[in-house]
Short mmCIF file of C-alpha atoms in Angstrom, two decimals:
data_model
loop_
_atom_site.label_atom_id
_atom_site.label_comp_id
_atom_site.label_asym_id
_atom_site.label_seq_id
_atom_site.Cartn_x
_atom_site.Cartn_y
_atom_site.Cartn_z
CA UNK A 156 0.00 0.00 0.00
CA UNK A 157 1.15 3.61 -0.86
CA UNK A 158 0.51 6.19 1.82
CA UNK A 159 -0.98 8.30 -0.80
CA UNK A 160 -3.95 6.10 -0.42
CA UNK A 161 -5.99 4.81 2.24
CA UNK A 162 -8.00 1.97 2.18
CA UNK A 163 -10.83 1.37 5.04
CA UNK A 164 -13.71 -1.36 5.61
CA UNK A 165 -16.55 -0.62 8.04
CA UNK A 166 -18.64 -2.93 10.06
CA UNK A 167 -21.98 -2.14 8.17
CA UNK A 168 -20.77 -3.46 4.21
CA UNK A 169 -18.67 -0.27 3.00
CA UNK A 170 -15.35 -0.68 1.80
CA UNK A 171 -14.09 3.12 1.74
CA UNK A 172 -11.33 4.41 -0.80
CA UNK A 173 -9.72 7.66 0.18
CA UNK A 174 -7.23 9.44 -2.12
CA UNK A 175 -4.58 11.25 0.10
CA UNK A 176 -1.87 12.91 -2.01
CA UNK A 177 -3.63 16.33 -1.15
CA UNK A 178 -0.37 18.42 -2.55
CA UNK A 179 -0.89 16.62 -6.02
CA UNK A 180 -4.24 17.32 -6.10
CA UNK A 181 -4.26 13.42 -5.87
CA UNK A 182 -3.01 12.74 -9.03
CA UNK A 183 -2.58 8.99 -9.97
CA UNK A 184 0.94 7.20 -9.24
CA UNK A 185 1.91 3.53 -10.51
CA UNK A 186 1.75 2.53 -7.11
CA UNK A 187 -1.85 4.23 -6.28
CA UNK A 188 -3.78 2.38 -9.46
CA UNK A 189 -1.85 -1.12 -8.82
CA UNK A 190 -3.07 -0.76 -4.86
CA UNK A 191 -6.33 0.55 -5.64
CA UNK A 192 -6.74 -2.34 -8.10
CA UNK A 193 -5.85 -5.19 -5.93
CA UNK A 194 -8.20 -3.80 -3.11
CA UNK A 195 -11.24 -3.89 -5.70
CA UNK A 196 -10.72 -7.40 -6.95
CA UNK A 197 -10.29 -8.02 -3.04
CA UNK A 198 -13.49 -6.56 -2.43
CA UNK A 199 -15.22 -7.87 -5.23
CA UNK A 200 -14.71 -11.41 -3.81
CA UNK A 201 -15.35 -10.16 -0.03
CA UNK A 202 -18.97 -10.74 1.51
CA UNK A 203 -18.34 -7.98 4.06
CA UNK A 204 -18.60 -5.34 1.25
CA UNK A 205 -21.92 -4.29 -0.12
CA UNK A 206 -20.51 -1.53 -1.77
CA UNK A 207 -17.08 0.88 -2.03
CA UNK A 208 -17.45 4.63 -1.27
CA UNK A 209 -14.48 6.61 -3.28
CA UNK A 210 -13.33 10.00 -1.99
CA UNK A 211 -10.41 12.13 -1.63
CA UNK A 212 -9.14 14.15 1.61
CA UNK A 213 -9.45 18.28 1.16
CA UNK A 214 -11.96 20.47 -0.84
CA UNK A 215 -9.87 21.32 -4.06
CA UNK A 216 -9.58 18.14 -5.88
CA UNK A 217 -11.57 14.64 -5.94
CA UNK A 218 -8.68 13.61 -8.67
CA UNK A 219 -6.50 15.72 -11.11
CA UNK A 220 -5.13 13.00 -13.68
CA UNK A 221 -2.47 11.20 -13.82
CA UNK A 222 0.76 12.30 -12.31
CA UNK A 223 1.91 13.51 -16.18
CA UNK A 224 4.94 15.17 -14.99
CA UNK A 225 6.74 12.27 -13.82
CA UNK A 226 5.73 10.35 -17.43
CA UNK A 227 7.85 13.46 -18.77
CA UNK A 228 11.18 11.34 -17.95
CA UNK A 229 9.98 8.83 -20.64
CA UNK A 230 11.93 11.28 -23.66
CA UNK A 231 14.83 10.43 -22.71
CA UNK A 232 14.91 7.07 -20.32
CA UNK A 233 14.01 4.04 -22.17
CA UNK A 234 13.26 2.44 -18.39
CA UNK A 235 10.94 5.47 -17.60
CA UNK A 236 9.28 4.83 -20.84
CA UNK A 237 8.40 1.43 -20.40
CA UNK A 238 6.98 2.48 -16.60
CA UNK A 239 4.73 5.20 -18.42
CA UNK A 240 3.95 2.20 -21.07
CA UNK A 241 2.92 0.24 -18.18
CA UNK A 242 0.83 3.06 -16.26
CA UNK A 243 -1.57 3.59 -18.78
CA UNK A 244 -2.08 0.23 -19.41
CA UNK A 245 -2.67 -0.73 -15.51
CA UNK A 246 -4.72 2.41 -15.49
CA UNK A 247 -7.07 1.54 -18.72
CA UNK A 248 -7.33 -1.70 -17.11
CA UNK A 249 -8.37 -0.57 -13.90
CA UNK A 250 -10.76 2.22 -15.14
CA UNK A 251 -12.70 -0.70 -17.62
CA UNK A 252 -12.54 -3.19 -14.18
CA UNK A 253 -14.60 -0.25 -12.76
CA UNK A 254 -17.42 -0.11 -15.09
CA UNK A 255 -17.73 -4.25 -14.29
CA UNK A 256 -17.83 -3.70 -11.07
CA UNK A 257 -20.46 -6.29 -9.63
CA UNK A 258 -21.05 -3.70 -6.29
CA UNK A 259 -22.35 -0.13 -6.25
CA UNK A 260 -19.12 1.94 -6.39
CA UNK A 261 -20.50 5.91 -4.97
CA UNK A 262 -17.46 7.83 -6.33
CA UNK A 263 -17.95 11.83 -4.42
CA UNK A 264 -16.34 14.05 -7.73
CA UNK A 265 -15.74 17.13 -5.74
CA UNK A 266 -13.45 19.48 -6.16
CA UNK A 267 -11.40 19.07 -9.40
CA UNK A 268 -12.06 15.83 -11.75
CA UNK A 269 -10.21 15.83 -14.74
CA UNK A 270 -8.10 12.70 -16.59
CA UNK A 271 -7.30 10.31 -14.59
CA UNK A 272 -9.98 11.14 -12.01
CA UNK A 273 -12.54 11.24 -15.31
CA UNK A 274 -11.64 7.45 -15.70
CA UNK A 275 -11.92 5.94 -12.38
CA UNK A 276 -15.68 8.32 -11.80
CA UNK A 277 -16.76 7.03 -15.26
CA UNK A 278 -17.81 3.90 -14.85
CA UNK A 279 -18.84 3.97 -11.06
CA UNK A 280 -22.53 3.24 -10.70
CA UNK A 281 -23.51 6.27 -8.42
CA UNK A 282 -21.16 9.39 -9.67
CA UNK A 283 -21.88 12.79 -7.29
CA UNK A 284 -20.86 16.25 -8.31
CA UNK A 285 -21.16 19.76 -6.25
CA UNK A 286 -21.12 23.30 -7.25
CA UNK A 287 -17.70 22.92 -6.65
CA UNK A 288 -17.13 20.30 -9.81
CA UNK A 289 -14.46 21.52 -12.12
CA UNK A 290 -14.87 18.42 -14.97
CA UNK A 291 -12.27 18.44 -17.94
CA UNK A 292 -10.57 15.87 -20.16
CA UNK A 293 -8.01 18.57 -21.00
CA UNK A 294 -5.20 16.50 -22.21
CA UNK A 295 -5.10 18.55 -25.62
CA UNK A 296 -3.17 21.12 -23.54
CA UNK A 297 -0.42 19.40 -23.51
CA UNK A 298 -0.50 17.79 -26.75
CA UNK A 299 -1.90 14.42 -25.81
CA UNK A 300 -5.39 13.01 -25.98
CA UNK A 301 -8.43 12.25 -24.25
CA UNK A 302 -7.74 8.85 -22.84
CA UNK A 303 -9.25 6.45 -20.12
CA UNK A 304 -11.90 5.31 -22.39
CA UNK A 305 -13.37 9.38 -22.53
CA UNK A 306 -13.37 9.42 -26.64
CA UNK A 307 -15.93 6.70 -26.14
CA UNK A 308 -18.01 8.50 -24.04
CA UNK A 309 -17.64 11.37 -25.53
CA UNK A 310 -18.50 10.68 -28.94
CA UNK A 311 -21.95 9.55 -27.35
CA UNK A 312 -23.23 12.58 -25.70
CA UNK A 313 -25.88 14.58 -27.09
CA UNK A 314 -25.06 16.25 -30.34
CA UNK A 315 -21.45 17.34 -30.29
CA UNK A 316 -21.18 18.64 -27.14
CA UNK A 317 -18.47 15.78 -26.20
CA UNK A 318 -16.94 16.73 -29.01
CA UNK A 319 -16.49 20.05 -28.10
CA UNK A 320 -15.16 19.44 -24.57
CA UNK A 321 -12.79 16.62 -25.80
CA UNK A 322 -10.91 19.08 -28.19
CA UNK A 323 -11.29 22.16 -26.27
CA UNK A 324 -10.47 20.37 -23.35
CA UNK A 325 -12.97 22.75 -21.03
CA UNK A 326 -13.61 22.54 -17.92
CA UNK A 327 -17.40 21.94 -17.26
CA UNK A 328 -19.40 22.36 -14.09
CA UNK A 329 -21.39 19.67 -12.38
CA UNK A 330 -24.12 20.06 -14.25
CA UNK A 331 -22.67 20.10 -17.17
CA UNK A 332 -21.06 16.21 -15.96
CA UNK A 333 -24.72 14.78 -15.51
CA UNK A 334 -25.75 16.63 -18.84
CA UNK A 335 -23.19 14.70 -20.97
CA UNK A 336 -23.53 11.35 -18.83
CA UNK A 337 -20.39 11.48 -17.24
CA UNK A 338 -22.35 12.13 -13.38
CA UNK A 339 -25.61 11.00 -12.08
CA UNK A 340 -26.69 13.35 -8.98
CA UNK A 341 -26.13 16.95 -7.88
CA UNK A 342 -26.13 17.35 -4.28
CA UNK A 343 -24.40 20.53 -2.02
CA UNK A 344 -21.00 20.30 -0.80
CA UNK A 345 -22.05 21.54 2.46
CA UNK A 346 -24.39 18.07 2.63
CA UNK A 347 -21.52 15.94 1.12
CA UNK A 348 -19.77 15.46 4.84
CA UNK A 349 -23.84 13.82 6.59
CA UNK A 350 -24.32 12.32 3.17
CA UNK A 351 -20.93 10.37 3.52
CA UNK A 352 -21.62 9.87 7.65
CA UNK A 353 -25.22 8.52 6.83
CA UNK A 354 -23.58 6.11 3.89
CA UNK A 355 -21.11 4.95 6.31
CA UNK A 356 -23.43 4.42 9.49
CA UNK A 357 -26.12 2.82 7.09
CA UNK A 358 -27.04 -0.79 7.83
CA UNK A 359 -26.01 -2.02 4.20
CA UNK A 360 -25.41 -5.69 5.09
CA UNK A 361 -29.43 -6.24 6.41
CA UNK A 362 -30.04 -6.26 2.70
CA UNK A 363 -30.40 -9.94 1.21
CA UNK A 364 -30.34 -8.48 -1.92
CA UNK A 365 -28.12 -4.92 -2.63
CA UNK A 366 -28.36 -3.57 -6.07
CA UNK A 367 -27.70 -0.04 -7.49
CA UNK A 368 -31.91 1.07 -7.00
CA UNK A 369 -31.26 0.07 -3.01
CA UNK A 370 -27.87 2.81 -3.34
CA UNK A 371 -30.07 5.13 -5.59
CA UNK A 372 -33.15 4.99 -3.02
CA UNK A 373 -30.95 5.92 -0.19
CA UNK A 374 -29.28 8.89 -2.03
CA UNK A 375 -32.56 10.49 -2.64
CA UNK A 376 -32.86 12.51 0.77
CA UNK A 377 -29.69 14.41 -0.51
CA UNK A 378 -29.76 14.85 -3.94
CA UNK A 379 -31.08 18.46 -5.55
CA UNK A 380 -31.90 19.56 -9.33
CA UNK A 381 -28.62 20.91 -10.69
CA UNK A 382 -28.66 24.21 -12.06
CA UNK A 383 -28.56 24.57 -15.57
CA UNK A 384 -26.18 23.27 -17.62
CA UNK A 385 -23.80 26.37 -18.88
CA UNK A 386 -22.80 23.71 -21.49
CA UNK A 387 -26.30 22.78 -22.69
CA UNK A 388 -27.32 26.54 -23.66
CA UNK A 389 -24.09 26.36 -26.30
CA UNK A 390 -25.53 23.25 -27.65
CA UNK A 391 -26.87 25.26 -31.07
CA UNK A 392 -23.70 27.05 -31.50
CA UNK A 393 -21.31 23.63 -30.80
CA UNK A 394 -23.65 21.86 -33.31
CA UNK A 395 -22.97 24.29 -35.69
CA UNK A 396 -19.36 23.96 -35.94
CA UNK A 397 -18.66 21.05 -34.48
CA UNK A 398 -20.40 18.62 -36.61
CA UNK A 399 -18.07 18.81 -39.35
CA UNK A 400 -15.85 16.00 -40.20
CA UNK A 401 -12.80 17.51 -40.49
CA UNK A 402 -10.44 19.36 -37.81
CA UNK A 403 -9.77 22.03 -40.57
CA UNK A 404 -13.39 22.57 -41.45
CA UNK A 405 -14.16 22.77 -37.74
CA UNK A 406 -11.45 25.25 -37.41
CA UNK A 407 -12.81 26.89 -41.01
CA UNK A 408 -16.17 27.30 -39.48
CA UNK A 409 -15.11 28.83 -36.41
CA UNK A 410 -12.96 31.25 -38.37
CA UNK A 411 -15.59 32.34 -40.74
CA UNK A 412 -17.89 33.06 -38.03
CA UNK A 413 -17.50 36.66 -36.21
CA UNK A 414 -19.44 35.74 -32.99
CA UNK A 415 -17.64 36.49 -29.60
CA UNK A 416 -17.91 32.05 -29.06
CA UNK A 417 -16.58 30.88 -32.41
CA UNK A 418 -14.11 33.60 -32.42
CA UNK A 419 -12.53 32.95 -29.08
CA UNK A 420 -12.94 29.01 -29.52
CA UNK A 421 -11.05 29.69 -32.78
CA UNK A 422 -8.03 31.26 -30.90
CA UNK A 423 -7.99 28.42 -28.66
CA UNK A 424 -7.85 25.76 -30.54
CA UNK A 425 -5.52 27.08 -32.89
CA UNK A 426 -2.94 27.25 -30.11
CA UNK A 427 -3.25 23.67 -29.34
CA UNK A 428 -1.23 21.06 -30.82
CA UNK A 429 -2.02 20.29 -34.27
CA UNK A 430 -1.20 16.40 -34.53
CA UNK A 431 -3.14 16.56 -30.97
CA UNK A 432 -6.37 17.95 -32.59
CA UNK A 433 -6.39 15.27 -35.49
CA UNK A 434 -5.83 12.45 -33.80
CA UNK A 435 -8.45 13.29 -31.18
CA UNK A 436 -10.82 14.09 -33.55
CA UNK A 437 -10.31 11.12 -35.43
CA UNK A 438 -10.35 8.84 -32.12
CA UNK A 439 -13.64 10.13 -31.55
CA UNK A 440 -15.08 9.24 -34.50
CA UNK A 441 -14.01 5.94 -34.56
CA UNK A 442 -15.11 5.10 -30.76
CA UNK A 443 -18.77 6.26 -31.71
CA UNK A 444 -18.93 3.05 -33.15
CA UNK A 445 -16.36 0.98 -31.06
CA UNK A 446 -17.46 -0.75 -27.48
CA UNK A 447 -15.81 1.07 -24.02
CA UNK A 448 -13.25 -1.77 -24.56
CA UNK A 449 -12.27 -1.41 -27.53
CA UNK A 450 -12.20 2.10 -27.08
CA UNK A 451 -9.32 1.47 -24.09
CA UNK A 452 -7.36 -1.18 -26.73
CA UNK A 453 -7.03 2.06 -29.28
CA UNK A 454 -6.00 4.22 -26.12
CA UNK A 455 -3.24 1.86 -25.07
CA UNK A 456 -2.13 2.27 -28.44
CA UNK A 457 -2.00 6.15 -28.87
CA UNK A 458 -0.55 6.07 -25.56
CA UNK A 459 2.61 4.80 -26.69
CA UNK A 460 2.78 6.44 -29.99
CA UNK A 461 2.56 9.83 -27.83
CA UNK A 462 5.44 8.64 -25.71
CA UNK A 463 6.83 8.90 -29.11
CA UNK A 464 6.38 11.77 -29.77
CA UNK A 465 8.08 15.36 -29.60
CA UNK A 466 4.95 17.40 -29.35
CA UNK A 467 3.75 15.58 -26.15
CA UNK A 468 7.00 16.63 -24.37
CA UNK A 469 6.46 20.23 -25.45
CA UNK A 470 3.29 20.54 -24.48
CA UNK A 471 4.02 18.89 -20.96
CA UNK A 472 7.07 21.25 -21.22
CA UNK A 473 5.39 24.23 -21.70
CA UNK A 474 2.18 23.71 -19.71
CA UNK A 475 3.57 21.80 -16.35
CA UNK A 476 7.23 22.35 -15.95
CA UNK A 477 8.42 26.19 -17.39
CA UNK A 478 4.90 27.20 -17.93
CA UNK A 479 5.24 29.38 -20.42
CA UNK A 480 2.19 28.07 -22.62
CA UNK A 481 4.24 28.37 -25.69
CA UNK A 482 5.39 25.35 -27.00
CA UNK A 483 7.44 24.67 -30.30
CA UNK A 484 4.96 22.17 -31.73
CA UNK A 485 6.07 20.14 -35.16
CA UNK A 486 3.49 21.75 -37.13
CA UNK A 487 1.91 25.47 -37.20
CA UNK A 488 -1.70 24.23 -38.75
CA UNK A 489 -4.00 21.41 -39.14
CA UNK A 490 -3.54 21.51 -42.59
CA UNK A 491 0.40 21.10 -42.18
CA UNK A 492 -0.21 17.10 -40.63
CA UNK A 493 -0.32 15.03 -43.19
CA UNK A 494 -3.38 12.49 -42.52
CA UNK A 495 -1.00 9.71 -42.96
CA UNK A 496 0.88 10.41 -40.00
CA UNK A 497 -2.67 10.97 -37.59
CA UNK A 498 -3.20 7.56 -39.43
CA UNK A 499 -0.25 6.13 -37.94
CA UNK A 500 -0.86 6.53 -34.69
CA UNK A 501 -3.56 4.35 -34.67
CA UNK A 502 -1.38 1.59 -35.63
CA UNK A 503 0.78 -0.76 -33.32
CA UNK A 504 4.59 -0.79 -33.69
#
């Protein structure tokens, strides 16, 4: 076990989860995802456990990502590339093992979600947000893509909203989470501390038969309508550039337009990473029609082919580490990538 997470069983059926690397902003380790793994499959087979509560310590983050400035050794370490290899395949593996799981798993997203903390929420069965929320797959800002299964999920959501936040990686309010299927109830964060106590105290093994409705039922004393979805009223303005087929005619569109939205989504794509945009775009057009697994077989395989690749180490570069936000990317434009290279990385070695 890593101190970074805590692992807890109580007497009434609820085996408790509890990120702890506070300072991260509990972003995911090696060690974190292989502990956190074994205690699932541990619980899975346990009788004790009805169901798993997952939680973080602090107010700021429920889970940030994955810890993407230690992968940043992989450009020049051949060892430290084969670790990063290996992370994001434990972690894919982990995050699909999730979405199995044969117990309610109540994952509390407040506080920042983004990443890594997107792919272990996903496929819990009861997935909580607060006004507090800050959701975001925003791995196009450092010239990667949106991984743990999210292109998937993403290309499902209503219209092209998913689209949208997967390549402007955005960060979307609670509201927005449960609008796009990503999390199922809204409740305060000021109730979040009795609704954990109550979950906790909560007789859970009297039940002969526990199934997510018994978890939903108890949940309803807390739960509140979210507020509107901020996301939802730029549904008619996503759908009408987003729904092109092409990264340059999305980008075309958005130019052409001389609204305050398109114009200023314009500007920010166009300073993201070019081979980023095409393969994401292209990921998520394939995954509309792939299954969640599949979906994490094509991510372990862009995975390593962004390893491989310069872009990804400028973007971590210039985002994380010297934080200058100006990276020297490969290409200047869209139009620059030739589609045989996007192709590629869809291809193993």
């Amino acid at each position: 076990m890593t101190e970074h997470i805590v692992f807890s069983k109580t007497e009434n059926g609820v085996g408790i989860v509890t990120l702890s690397r506070e300072k991260a902003l509990h972003s995911l380790t090696f060690e974190m995802v292989a502990s956190l793994f074994e205690q699932l499959k541990q619980w899975d087979q346990d009788e004790a456990v009805k169901l798993v509560l997952l939680e973080s310590t602090g107010e700021k983050a429920f889970c940030a990502g994955g810890d993407i400035k230690a992968l940043y050794q992989a450009k020049e370490d051949k060892k430290a590339f084969d670790q990063a290899n290996e992370f994001f395949k434990l972690e894919y593996e982990l995050d699909l093992f999730i979405s199995t799981y044969t117990k309610p798993i109540v994952v509390l997203m407040d506080g920042i979600v983004m990443g890594g903390g997107v792919g272990l929420s996903y496929g819990a069965s009861h997935r909580i947000v607060t006004e507090r929320t800050k959701w975001a797959m925003p791995e196009v800002n450092i010239s990667f893509f949106p991984d743990v299964g999210a292109c998937y999920f993403l290309s499902q959501t209503p219209d092209y909203t998913g689209r949208y936040a997967a390549l402007t990686g955005s960060i979307l309010t609670g509201s927005d989470a449960i609008s796009i299927g990503c999390a199922d109830y809204y409740i305060d964060s000021e109730a979040l501390t009795a609704c954990k106590q109550e979950m906790i105290n909560h007789q859970w093994l009297d039940y002969e038969e526990m199934s997510q409705q018994t978890v939903h039922l108890f949940l309803q004393s807390f739960i509140k309508e979210p507020p509107q979805s901020k996301l939802m009223t730029l549904n008619d303005k996503i759908l009408k550039h987003f729904s092109y087929k092409t990264i340059e005619d999305i980008l075309n569109s958005l130019r052409e337009d001389a609204s305050e939205f398109a114009q200023a989504t314009y500007k920010h794509l166009h300073a993201k990473s070019p081979i980023s945009l095409k393969v994401t775009l292209a990921h998520l057009k394939q995954s509309k029609s792939s299954s969640l697994e599949e979906t994490y077989e094509t991510d372990k395989t862009l995975a390593k082919h962004f390893l491989q690749c310069n872009d990804f180490y400028e973007g971590v570069y210039s985002v994380l580490i010297d934080k200058s936000h100006v990276p020297n990317y490969k290409y200047r434009t869209v139009d620059e990538v030739p589609d045989e290279l996007a192709l590629s990385f869809f291809r193993e070695h």
